[in-house]
Coordinates of C-alpha atoms in Angstrom, one line a residue:
M1 CA 231.8 -79.7 33.1
E2 CA 231.5 -76.0 32.2
I3 CA 232.9 -76.7 28.7
D4 CA 230.5 -79.6 28.1
I5 CA 227.5 -77.5 29.3
A6 CA 228.6 -74.6 27.0
K7 CA 228.6 -76.9 24.0
L8 CA 224.9 -77.6 24.5
E9 CA 223.9 -74.1 23.4
F10 CA 220.9 -74.3 25.6
D11 CA 218.8 -71.4 26.8
F12 CA 218.8 -71.6 30.6
M13 CA 216.2 -68.8 30.8
G14 CA 217.9 -67.0 33.7
T15 CA 218.8 -70.2 35.6
S16 CA 222.4 -70.3 36.9
V17 CA 224.3 -73.5 36.5
I18 CA 227.2 -73.7 39.1
C19 CA 229.7 -76.5 38.9
R20 CA 231.7 -77.8 41.8
S21 CA 234.2 -80.7 42.0
G22 CA 234.3 -83.1 44.9
S23 CA 233.1 -86.4 46.3
P24 CA 229.5 -86.8 47.7
L25 CA 231.0 -89.3 50.2
I26 CA 233.0 -86.5 51.9
L27 CA 231.0 -84.2 54.2
A28 CA 233.4 -81.3 53.6
D29 CA 232.7 -81.5 49.8
L30 CA 228.9 -81.7 50.4
K31 CA 229.2 -78.3 52.3
K32 CA 230.6 -76.7 49.1
V33 CA 227.2 -77.1 47.5
S34 CA 225.1 -76.3 50.6
V35 CA 223.5 -79.7 50.5
S36 CA 221.5 -79.1 53.6
K37 CA 219.7 -76.1 52.0
A38 CA 219.0 -77.8 48.6
R39 CA 215.3 -78.1 47.6
A40 CA 216.1 -81.3 45.8
I41 CA 219.1 -83.6 45.4
I42 CA 219.6 -85.9 42.4
V43 CA 222.0 -88.9 42.7
L44 CA 222.8 -90.1 39.2
V45 CA 224.1 -93.5 38.2
S46 CA 227.8 -93.9 37.5
H47 CA 229.5 -95.5 34.4
E48 CA 230.3 -98.7 36.3
S49 CA 228.4 -101.9 36.2
S50 CA 224.8 -101.8 37.6
D51 CA 225.7 -103.4 40.9
L52 CA 228.7 -101.2 41.5
S53 CA 226.7 -98.1 40.5
D54 CA 223.9 -99.0 42.9
A55 CA 226.4 -99.7 45.7
R56 CA 227.8 -96.2 45.1
A57 CA 224.3 -94.7 45.2
L58 CA 223.8 -96.4 48.6
R59 CA 227.0 -94.9 50.0
V60 CA 225.9 -91.5 48.8
V61 CA 222.5 -91.8 50.5
L62 CA 224.3 -92.9 53.7
S63 CA 226.6 -89.8 53.4
L64 CA 223.6 -87.5 52.9
T65 CA 221.8 -88.9 55.9
G66 CA 224.9 -88.2 57.9
V67 CA 224.9 -84.4 57.3
K68 CA 224.8 -82.8 60.7
E69 CA 222.4 -79.9 59.7
G70 CA 220.0 -82.4 58.1
V71 CA 218.7 -82.3 54.5
R72 CA 215.8 -80.0 53.9
G73 CA 214.8 -81.3 50.4
H74 CA 214.1 -84.7 49.1
V75 CA 216.6 -87.0 47.4
V76 CA 215.9 -88.5 44.0
V77 CA 218.1 -91.6 43.4
E78 CA 218.6 -93.0 39.9
M79 CA 219.1 -96.8 40.2
S80 CA 220.2 -99.4 37.7
D81 CA 218.7 -102.6 39.2
I82 CA 215.3 -102.9 40.8
D83 CA 216.6 -105.6 43.2
N84 CA 218.8 -103.0 44.9
E85 CA 216.0 -100.5 45.4
P86 CA 214.6 -101.8 48.8
L87 CA 218.0 -101.4 50.5
V88 CA 218.4 -97.7 49.4
K89 CA 214.8 -97.0 50.6
L90 CA 215.5 -98.7 53.9
V91 CA 218.6 -96.5 54.5
G92 CA 217.0 -93.2 53.3
G93 CA 213.5 -93.7 54.5
D94 CA 210.9 -91.0 53.5
L95 CA 213.7 -88.8 52.3
I96 CA 214.3 -90.9 49.3
E97 CA 212.5 -91.2 45.9
T98 CA 214.0 -93.8 43.6
V99 CA 213.7 -94.1 39.8
V100 CA 214.9 -97.5 38.5
A101 CA 216.1 -96.5 35.0
R102 CA 216.4 -99.9 33.4
D103 CA 213.1 -101.1 34.8
V104 CA 211.2 -98.1 33.7
I105 CA 212.5 -98.3 30.2
G106 CA 211.9 -102.0 29.9
R107 CA 208.2 -101.6 30.9
L108 CA 207.9 -98.6 28.7
M109 CA 209.2 -100.5 25.6
I110 CA 206.5 -103.2 26.1
Q111 CA 203.8 -100.6 26.3
C112 CA 205.1 -98.8 23.2
A113 CA 205.4 -102.1 21.2
L114 CA 201.8 -102.9 22.0
Q115 CA 200.6 -99.4 21.3
P116 CA 202.6 -97.8 18.4
G117 CA 203.3 -94.1 18.7
L118 CA 203.1 -94.1 22.5
A119 CA 206.9 -93.4 22.8
Q120 CA 206.5 -89.9 21.3
I121 CA 203.6 -89.2 23.7
W122 CA 205.7 -90.2 26.7
E123 CA 208.5 -88.0 25.4
D124 CA 206.1 -85.1 25.2
I125 CA 204.5 -85.5 28.6
L126 CA 207.7 -86.2 30.6
G127 CA 209.4 -83.1 29.2
F128 CA 208.8 -79.5 30.4
E129 CA 208.3 -77.9 27.0
N130 CA 204.6 -78.7 26.6
A131 CA 202.1 -80.2 29.0
E132 CA 203.1 -82.2 32.1
F133 CA 201.6 -83.7 35.3
Y134 CA 200.5 -81.5 38.2
I135 CA 198.8 -82.5 41.5
K136 CA 196.9 -79.9 43.4
R137 CA 194.2 -79.7 46.1
W138 CA 190.9 -77.9 45.1
P139 CA 188.6 -77.6 48.1
E140 CA 185.7 -76.3 45.9
L141 CA 185.6 -79.7 44.2
D142 CA 184.9 -81.7 47.4
G143 CA 181.7 -83.7 47.1
L144 CA 181.7 -83.8 43.3
H145 CA 181.8 -87.0 41.3
F146 CA 184.9 -87.6 39.2
K147 CA 182.8 -87.5 36.0
D148 CA 181.9 -83.9 36.9
V149 CA 185.5 -83.1 37.8
L150 CA 186.5 -84.3 34.3
I151 CA 184.6 -81.3 32.7
S152 CA 185.5 -78.7 35.4
F153 CA 188.8 -77.7 34.0
P154 CA 188.8 -75.7 30.7
D155 CA 192.6 -75.6 30.5
A156 CA 193.6 -79.0 31.9
V157 CA 192.8 -82.7 31.5
P158 CA 192.1 -84.5 34.9
C159 CA 193.4 -88.0 34.8
G160 CA 193.5 -89.2 38.4
I161 CA 193.0 -88.6 42.1
K162 CA 195.5 -88.6 45.0
V163 CA 193.3 -90.4 47.6
A164 CA 193.9 -88.9 51.1
A165 CA 192.1 -91.8 52.8
E166 CA 194.6 -94.3 51.3
G167 CA 197.7 -92.6 52.4
G168 CA 198.1 -90.5 49.2
K169 CA 197.8 -93.4 46.7
I170 CA 197.4 -92.2 43.1
A171 CA 194.3 -93.6 41.4
I172 CA 194.7 -93.3 37.7
N173 CA 191.3 -92.9 35.9
P174 CA 189.1 -93.8 38.9
D175 CA 185.4 -94.7 38.5
D176 CA 183.1 -91.9 37.3
D177 CA 181.0 -92.2 40.5
Y178 CA 184.0 -91.7 42.8
V179 CA 183.2 -88.8 45.1
L180 CA 186.0 -86.4 46.0
K181 CA 186.5 -86.2 49.8
E182 CA 188.3 -83.7 52.0
G183 CA 192.1 -83.9 51.4
D184 CA 191.8 -85.5 48.0
E185 CA 194.0 -83.9 45.3
V186 CA 193.4 -83.9 41.5
L187 CA 196.0 -85.1 39.1
V188 CA 195.9 -83.2 35.7
I189 CA 197.9 -82.8 32.6
A190 CA 198.4 -79.0 32.0
E191 CA 200.7 -76.5 30.4
D192 CA 201.9 -75.1 33.8
D193 CA 200.9 -75.2 37.4
D194 CA 199.5 -71.7 37.2
T195 CA 197.7 -72.0 33.8
Y196 CA 194.6 -73.9 35.0
A197 CA 191.8 -73.7 37.6
P198 CA 188.4 -75.3 38.0
D199 CA 185.4 -73.5 36.7
H200 CA 181.6 -74.2 36.9
P201 CA 180.9 -77.5 35.1
P202 CA 179.3 -76.8 31.8
E203 CA 175.8 -78.1 31.0
V204 CA 176.1 -81.5 29.2
R205 CA 173.3 -82.7 26.9
R206 CA 172.7 -86.2 28.2
G207 CA 171.9 -89.1 26.0
L208 CA 172.5 -92.8 25.6
F209 CA 176.2 -93.7 25.1
P210 CA 176.7 -96.8 23.0
K211 CA 178.5 -99.6 24.8
I212 CA 181.5 -100.5 22.8
A213 CA 182.9 -103.9 23.6
D214 CA 186.7 -104.3 24.0
P215 CA 188.2 -105.7 20.8
P216 CA 189.1 -109.4 21.1
K217 CA 192.7 -110.2 21.9
Y218 CA 194.5 -112.5 19.5
P219 CA 197.8 -114.4 20.0
E220 CA 200.8 -112.3 19.0
C221 CA 204.4 -113.2 17.9
I222 CA 207.1 -110.9 19.4
L223 CA 210.9 -110.9 18.9
F224 CA 213.4 -109.6 21.4
C225 CA 216.9 -108.8 19.9
G226 CA 219.4 -108.4 22.6
W227 CA 219.6 -109.0 26.4
R228 CA 218.8 -106.7 29.3
R229 CA 219.2 -107.1 33.0
D230 CA 215.5 -106.7 33.6
I231 CA 214.4 -109.0 30.7
D232 CA 212.6 -111.3 33.2
D233 CA 210.5 -108.4 34.3
M234 CA 209.7 -107.5 30.7
I235 CA 208.5 -111.1 30.1
M236 CA 206.2 -110.9 33.1
V237 CA 204.7 -107.7 31.8
L238 CA 204.1 -109.4 28.4
E239 CA 202.6 -112.4 30.2
A240 CA 200.0 -110.1 31.7
C241 CA 199.2 -108.3 28.5
L242 CA 199.1 -110.9 25.7
A243 CA 196.5 -113.4 24.8
P244 CA 197.1 -117.2 25.4
G245 CA 199.0 -118.9 22.6
S246 CA 201.4 -115.9 22.0
Q247 CA 205.1 -116.5 21.3
L248 CA 208.1 -114.6 22.5
W249 CA 211.3 -115.3 20.4
M250 CA 214.5 -114.3 22.2
F251 CA 217.5 -113.7 19.9
N252 CA 220.8 -112.9 21.4
E253 CA 224.3 -114.2 22.1
V254 CA 223.6 -115.5 25.6
P255 CA 223.7 -119.4 25.6
A256 CA 220.3 -121.0 26.0
K257 CA 221.2 -122.8 29.3
E258 CA 222.7 -119.6 30.7
R259 CA 219.5 -117.7 29.8
E260 CA 217.3 -120.1 31.9
K261 CA 219.6 -119.6 34.9
K262 CA 219.6 -115.8 34.5
L263 CA 215.8 -115.7 34.2
A264 CA 215.5 -118.0 37.3
D265 CA 217.9 -115.7 39.2
G266 CA 215.6 -112.8 38.3
G267 CA 212.6 -114.6 39.9
L268 CA 211.0 -115.8 36.7
D269 CA 209.6 -119.4 36.7
V270 CA 209.3 -120.2 32.9
S271 CA 207.1 -123.2 33.6
R272 CA 204.4 -121.0 35.1
L273 CA 204.0 -118.9 32.0
E274 CA 200.4 -119.4 30.7
N275 CA 200.0 -116.9 27.9
I276 CA 203.4 -116.9 26.2
E277 CA 205.8 -119.6 24.9
L278 CA 209.5 -118.7 24.9
V279 CA 211.4 -119.6 21.7
H280 CA 215.2 -119.4 22.1
H281 CA 217.6 -118.6 19.2
E282 CA 221.3 -117.9 19.6
G283 CA 223.1 -115.5 17.3
N284 CA 224.5 -112.1 16.6
A285 CA 222.0 -109.4 15.7
V286 CA 224.4 -107.6 13.4
I287 CA 225.3 -110.6 11.2
R288 CA 222.8 -110.9 8.4
R289 CA 223.0 -114.7 8.0
H290 CA 222.1 -115.1 11.7
L291 CA 219.0 -112.9 11.2
E292 CA 218.0 -114.7 8.1
N293 CA 217.4 -117.8 10.1
L294 CA 214.5 -116.1 11.8
P295 CA 211.0 -115.7 10.3
L296 CA 211.2 -111.9 10.4
E297 CA 208.2 -111.5 8.2
K298 CA 205.8 -113.1 10.7
F299 CA 206.5 -111.1 13.9
D300 CA 203.8 -108.6 15.0
S301 CA 206.4 -106.6 17.0
I302 CA 210.2 -106.6 17.2
L303 CA 212.0 -104.9 20.1
I304 CA 215.7 -104.1 19.6
L305 CA 217.2 -103.8 23.1
A306 CA 220.4 -101.9 24.0
D307 CA 222.4 -105.0 24.9
E308 CA 223.7 -105.5 28.4
L309 CA 227.2 -106.1 27.2
L310 CA 227.4 -102.6 25.6
E311 CA 225.4 -100.6 28.3
D312 CA 228.6 -98.7 29.2
S313 CA 229.2 -97.5 25.6
V314 CA 226.3 -95.3 24.3
V315 CA 227.8 -95.0 20.8
Q316 CA 228.5 -98.7 20.3
A317 CA 225.1 -99.7 21.6
D318 CA 223.3 -97.2 19.3
S319 CA 225.4 -98.3 16.3
R320 CA 224.5 -101.9 17.0
S321 CA 220.8 -101.1 17.3
L322 CA 220.9 -99.1 14.0
A323 CA 222.7 -101.9 12.2
T324 CA 220.2 -104.5 13.5
L325 CA 217.3 -102.3 12.5
L326 CA 218.5 -101.8 8.9
L327 CA 219.3 -105.5 8.4
I328 CA 215.9 -106.6 9.7
R329 CA 214.0 -104.1 7.6
D330 CA 216.0 -105.0 4.5
I331 CA 215.3 -108.8 5.0
Q332 CA 211.6 -108.1 5.7
S333 CA 211.3 -105.9 2.6
E334 CA 212.9 -108.6 0.4
R335 CA 210.7 -111.4 1.7
L336 CA 207.5 -109.3 1.5
Q337 CA 208.4 -108.2 -2.0
H338 CA 208.7 -111.9 -3.1
K339 CA 205.2 -112.5 -1.6
D340 CA 203.7 -109.6 -3.5
R341 CA 203.3 -110.8 -7.1
N342 CA 202.3 -107.3 -8.3
S343 CA 205.5 -105.7 -7.0
T344 CA 208.3 -104.9 -9.4
S345 CA 211.7 -106.2 -8.5
L346 CA 214.3 -103.5 -7.7
R347 CA 216.7 -105.3 -10.0
F348 CA 214.6 -104.4 -13.0
S349 CA 213.1 -101.1 -11.9
G350 CA 216.5 -99.6 -11.1
F351 CA 217.8 -99.2 -7.5
S352 CA 218.0 -95.8 -5.8
H353 CA 218.3 -94.7 -2.2
S354 CA 214.7 -93.4 -2.1
S355 CA 213.3 -96.7 -3.4
W356 CA 215.3 -98.6 -0.8
I357 CA 213.9 -96.5 2.0
R358 CA 210.4 -96.8 0.4
Q359 CA 210.6 -100.6 0.4
M360 CA 211.6 -100.5 4.1
Q361 CA 208.7 -98.2 4.9
N362 CA 206.4 -100.6 3.2
A363 CA 207.8 -103.3 5.5
S364 CA 207.1 -101.1 8.5
D365 CA 203.4 -101.3 7.7
K366 CA 203.5 -105.0 8.2
S367 CA 205.2 -105.1 11.6
I368 CA 206.3 -102.8 14.4
I369 CA 210.0 -102.4 15.2
L370 CA 210.8 -100.5 18.4
S371 CA 214.5 -99.5 18.9
E372 CA 216.0 -98.5 22.2
I373 CA 218.1 -95.5 21.5
L374 CA 220.6 -94.2 24.2
D375 CA 221.9 -91.0 22.5
S376 CA 219.5 -88.3 21.5
R377 CA 221.7 -87.5 18.4
T378 CA 220.8 -91.0 17.0
R379 CA 217.1 -90.0 17.1
N380 CA 217.4 -88.1 13.8
L381 CA 218.8 -91.1 12.0
V382 CA 215.8 -93.2 13.0
S383 CA 213.0 -90.7 12.9
V384 CA 213.8 -89.2 9.4
S385 CA 213.7 -92.6 7.7
R386 CA 210.3 -93.4 9.3
I387 CA 211.2 -97.1 9.2
S388 CA 211.0 -97.7 13.0
D389 CA 209.6 -96.3 16.2
Y390 CA 212.1 -95.7 19.0
V391 CA 212.3 -95.2 22.8
L392 CA 214.9 -92.6 23.7
S393 CA 215.8 -94.3 27.0
N394 CA 218.4 -92.1 28.6
E395 CA 216.5 -88.9 27.7
L396 CA 213.2 -90.3 29.1
V397 CA 214.9 -91.3 32.4
S398 CA 216.5 -87.8 32.6
M399 CA 213.0 -86.2 32.1
A400 CA 211.5 -88.5 34.8
L401 CA 214.3 -87.6 37.2
A402 CA 213.8 -83.9 36.6
M403 CA 210.0 -84.2 37.1
V404 CA 210.4 -86.1 40.4
A405 CA 213.0 -83.6 41.6
E406 CA 210.6 -80.8 40.9
D407 CA 207.7 -82.5 42.6
K408 CA 208.3 -85.8 44.6
Q409 CA 204.6 -86.7 44.3
I410 CA 205.0 -87.3 40.5
N411 CA 207.0 -90.4 41.3
R412 CA 203.9 -92.1 42.5
V413 CA 202.2 -91.2 39.2
L414 CA 205.1 -92.6 37.2
E415 CA 205.2 -95.8 39.3
E416 CA 201.5 -96.3 38.6
L417 CA 201.8 -95.7 34.9
F418 CA 204.9 -97.8 34.4
A419 CA 203.5 -100.7 36.5
G420 CA 202.5 -102.6 33.4
K421 CA 198.9 -102.8 34.3
K422 CA 196.3 -101.8 31.7
Q423 CA 195.1 -98.2 32.3
T424 CA 192.1 -97.1 30.2

């Protein structure tokens, strides 16, 4: 562990990192790390299958609740499957905060596909390098309307209220006329917890604000490449977001009949979908002739998922995602080039690496491709070419775990934001 940490060449800014070997299921080993005095405890997923990993997390939580001296801090448990979450919460009670990694990333990918560029915003907010979420009580703001609270912080952006009367529920972007009551706390995005404070609200020159109608929603055509455990949940999020008449094409190696069973086991009744129609295609996403059977030029968004079969191998999953991305962009650029009569064929203009990338970048203007990347080192390969957006799933989950470990209240904010409901 110490050798791996040393390889990171990371500036710990005075923080000591102490490594200990042992099993969290053995009380004697837990005493080695003074578990009863820890301000926060993070239980990470193991490299086993999702169910085995969650079963191990449950045993660790049982072990922590059995510590004779008690646990002073809160326990943040990373889980693989949302179906296993209630049992861990039942065992751990108020001590436990859960972050369901796969579920969070699935919902995040849907949001990022519908709103290009959002992935980089999430990466910025969830990290500790720039601005992040903070929740604090400001008694001097009691009695103010939320619209006045919005302009009361020169160095922070208020974005919600922790409502004391509703058991600490986080209300993201409440009504402007909401009046802060005693016990309410303000959720802001700020550089640090000590860099902001409320000031006297500035005078605002009032005038008529034009009412801008929401743009109409049109049917969309979306492609999923790959299969995830939580794909049923992703479909339900899409069902809530898309306009009627939309299509979701599902392209993976899972047989069609088996897909229907897996979706039903996940709680999705396909017959009750009103806004989207599922179109099934079976094939391998790294074989060009399989991809060429798809109308790749007509999709509004394409999501390349880290396939469930390769979730234990980060390198293989990323290699597959990159290969799929390049094949899709190449096929798109060829088809779009044939459609554009004014374009000059690469065969006659002379092929070069830069022209190949440029053709792919032109194709990226026509449709959005969102790749799920597991290894942060793969990010450079995707971002430099600018032919795709990406969601750095493992790193985003790590950031979320760190934020919840720092302040358990932030988990309610993340649950609200990742819920798949539209926040304006």
